[in-house]
PDB file of C-alpha atoms in Angstrom:
ATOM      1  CA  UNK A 261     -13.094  86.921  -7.558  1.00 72.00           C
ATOM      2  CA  UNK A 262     -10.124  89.844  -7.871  1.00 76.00           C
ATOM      3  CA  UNK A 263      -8.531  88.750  -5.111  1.00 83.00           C
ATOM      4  CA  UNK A 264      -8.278  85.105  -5.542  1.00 85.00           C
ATOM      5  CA  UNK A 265      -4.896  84.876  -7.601  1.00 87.00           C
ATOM      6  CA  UNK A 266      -6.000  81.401  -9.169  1.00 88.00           C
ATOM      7  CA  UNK A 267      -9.178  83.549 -10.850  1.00 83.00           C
ATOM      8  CA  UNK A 268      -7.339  86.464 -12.171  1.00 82.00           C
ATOM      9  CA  UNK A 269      -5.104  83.491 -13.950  1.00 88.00           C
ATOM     10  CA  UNK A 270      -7.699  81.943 -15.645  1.00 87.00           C
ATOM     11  CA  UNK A 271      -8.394  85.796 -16.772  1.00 83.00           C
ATOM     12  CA  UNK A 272      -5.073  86.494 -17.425  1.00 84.00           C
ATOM     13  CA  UNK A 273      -4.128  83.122 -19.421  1.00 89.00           C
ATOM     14  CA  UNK A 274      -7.530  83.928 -21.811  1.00 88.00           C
ATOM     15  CA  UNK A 275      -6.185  87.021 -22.024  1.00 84.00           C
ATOM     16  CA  UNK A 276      -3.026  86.648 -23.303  1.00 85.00           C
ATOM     17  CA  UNK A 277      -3.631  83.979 -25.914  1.00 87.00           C
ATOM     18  CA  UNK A 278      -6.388  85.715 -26.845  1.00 88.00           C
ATOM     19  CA  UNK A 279      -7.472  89.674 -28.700  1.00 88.00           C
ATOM     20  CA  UNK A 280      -9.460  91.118 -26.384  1.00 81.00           C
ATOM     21  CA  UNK A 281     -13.172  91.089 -28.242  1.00 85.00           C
ATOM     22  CA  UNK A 282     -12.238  87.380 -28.632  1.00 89.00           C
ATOM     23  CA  UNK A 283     -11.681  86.870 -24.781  1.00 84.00           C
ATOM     24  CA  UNK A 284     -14.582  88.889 -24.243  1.00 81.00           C
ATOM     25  CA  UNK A 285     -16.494  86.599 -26.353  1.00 85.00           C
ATOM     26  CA  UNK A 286     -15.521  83.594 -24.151  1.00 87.00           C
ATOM     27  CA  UNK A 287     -16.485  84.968 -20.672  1.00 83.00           C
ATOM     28  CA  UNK A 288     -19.756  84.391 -19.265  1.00 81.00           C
ATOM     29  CA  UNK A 289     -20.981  87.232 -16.661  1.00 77.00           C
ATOM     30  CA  UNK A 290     -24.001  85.533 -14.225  1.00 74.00           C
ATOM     31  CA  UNK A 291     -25.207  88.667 -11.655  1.00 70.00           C
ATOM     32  CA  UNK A 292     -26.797  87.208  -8.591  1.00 70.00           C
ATOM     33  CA  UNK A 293     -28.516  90.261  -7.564  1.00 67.00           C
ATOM     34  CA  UNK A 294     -29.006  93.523  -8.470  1.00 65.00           C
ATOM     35  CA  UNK A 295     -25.989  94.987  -6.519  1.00 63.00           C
ATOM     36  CA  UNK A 296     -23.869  92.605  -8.581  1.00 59.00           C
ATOM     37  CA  UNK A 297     -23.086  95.813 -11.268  1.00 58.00           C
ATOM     38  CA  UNK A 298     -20.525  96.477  -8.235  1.00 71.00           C
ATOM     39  CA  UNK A 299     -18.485  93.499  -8.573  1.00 73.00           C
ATOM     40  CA  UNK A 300     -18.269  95.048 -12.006  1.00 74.00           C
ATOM     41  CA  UNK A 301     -17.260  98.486 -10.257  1.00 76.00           C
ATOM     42  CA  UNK A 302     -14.368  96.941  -8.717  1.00 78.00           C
ATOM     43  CA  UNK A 303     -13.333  95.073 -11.890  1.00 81.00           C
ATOM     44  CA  UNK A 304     -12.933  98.853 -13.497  1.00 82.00           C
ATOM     45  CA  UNK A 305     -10.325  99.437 -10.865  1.00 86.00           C
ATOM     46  CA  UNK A 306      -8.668  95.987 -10.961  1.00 87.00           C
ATOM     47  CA  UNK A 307      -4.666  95.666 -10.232  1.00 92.00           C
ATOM     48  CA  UNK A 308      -3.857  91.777  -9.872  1.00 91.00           C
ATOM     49  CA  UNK A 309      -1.242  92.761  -7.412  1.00 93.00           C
ATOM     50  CA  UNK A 310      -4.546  92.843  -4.959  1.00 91.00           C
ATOM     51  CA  UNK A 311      -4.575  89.191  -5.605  1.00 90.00           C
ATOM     52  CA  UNK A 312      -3.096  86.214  -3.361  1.00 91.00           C
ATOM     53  CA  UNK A 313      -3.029  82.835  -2.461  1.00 93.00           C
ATOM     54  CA  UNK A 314      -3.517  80.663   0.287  1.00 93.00           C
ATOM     55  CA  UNK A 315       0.037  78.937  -0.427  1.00 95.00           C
ATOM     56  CA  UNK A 316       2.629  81.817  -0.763  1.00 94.00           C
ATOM     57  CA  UNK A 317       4.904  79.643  -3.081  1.00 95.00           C
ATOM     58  CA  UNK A 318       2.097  79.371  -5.365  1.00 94.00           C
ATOM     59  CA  UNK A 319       1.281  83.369  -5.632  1.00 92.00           C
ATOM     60  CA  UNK A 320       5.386  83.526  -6.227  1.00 95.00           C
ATOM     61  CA  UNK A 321       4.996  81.589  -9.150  1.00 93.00           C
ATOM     62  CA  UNK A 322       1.853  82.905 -11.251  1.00 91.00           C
ATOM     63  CA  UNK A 323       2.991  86.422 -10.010  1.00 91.00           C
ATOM     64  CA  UNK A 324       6.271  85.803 -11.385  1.00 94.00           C
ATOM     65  CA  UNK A 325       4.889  84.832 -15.334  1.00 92.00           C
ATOM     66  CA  UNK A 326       1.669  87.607 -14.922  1.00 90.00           C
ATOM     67  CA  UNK A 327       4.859  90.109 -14.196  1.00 93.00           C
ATOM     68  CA  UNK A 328       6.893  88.703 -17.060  1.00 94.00           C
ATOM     69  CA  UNK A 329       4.393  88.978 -19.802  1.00 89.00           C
ATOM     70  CA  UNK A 330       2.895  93.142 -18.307  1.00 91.00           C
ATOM     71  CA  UNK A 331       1.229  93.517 -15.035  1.00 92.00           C
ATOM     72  CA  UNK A 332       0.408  96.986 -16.336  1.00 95.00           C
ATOM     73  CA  UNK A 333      -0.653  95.326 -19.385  1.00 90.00           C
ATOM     74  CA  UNK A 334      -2.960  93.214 -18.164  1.00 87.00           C
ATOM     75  CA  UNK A 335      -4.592  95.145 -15.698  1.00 90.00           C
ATOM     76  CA  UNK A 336      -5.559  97.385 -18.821  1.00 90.00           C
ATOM     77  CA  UNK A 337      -7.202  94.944 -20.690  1.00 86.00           C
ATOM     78  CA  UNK A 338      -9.605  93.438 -17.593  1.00 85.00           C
ATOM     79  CA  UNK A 339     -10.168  97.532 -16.564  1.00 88.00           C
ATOM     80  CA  UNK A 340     -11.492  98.205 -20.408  1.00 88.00           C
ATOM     81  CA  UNK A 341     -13.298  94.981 -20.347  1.00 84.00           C
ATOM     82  CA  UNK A 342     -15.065  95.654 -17.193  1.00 83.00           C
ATOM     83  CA  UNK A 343     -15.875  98.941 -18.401  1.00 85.00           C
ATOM     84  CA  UNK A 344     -17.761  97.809 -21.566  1.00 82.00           C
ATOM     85  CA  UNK A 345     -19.736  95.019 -20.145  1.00 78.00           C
ATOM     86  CA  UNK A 346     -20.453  97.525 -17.191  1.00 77.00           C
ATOM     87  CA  UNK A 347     -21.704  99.974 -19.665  1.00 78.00           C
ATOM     88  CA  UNK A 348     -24.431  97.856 -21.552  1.00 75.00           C
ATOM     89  CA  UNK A 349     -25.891  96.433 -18.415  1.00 71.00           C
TER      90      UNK A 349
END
């Protein structure tokens, strides 16, 4: 899910309309299994530069605004998030 550039967006666009306890609020977490906590592990170490696209024109363009509004920024917000829903599973 990190490294699909077309998730992170939808992450990134609730994001940045949103505070972060009301994004939060808005994202549903399913776990599959019980080594699913380490999809959650990765999330605490997320960087969207990791993700990509199939069409490179496309990751141009969605990097371009996610760099434009705070890379750095962003990646904060999804680390701290994945942090607190990590630590009350």
């Amino acid at each position: 899910y990190a490294q699909r550039l077309w998730c992170v967006w939808e992450l990134f666009v609730l994001f940045a309309f949103s505070r972060e306890d009301q994004a939060a609020e808005r994202i549903v977490v399913v776990l599959f299994s019980p080594d699913s906590g380490d999809a959650l592990e990765l999330l605490k170490e997320f960087d969207a530069r990791r993700a990509g696209c199939y069409d490179p024109n496309e990751e141009a363009r969605l990097m371009r605004v996610i760099r434009a509004v705070d890379i750095d920024a962003f990646n904060a917000r999804i680390r701290t998030w994945a942090a607190r829903l990590r630590a009350e599973l």
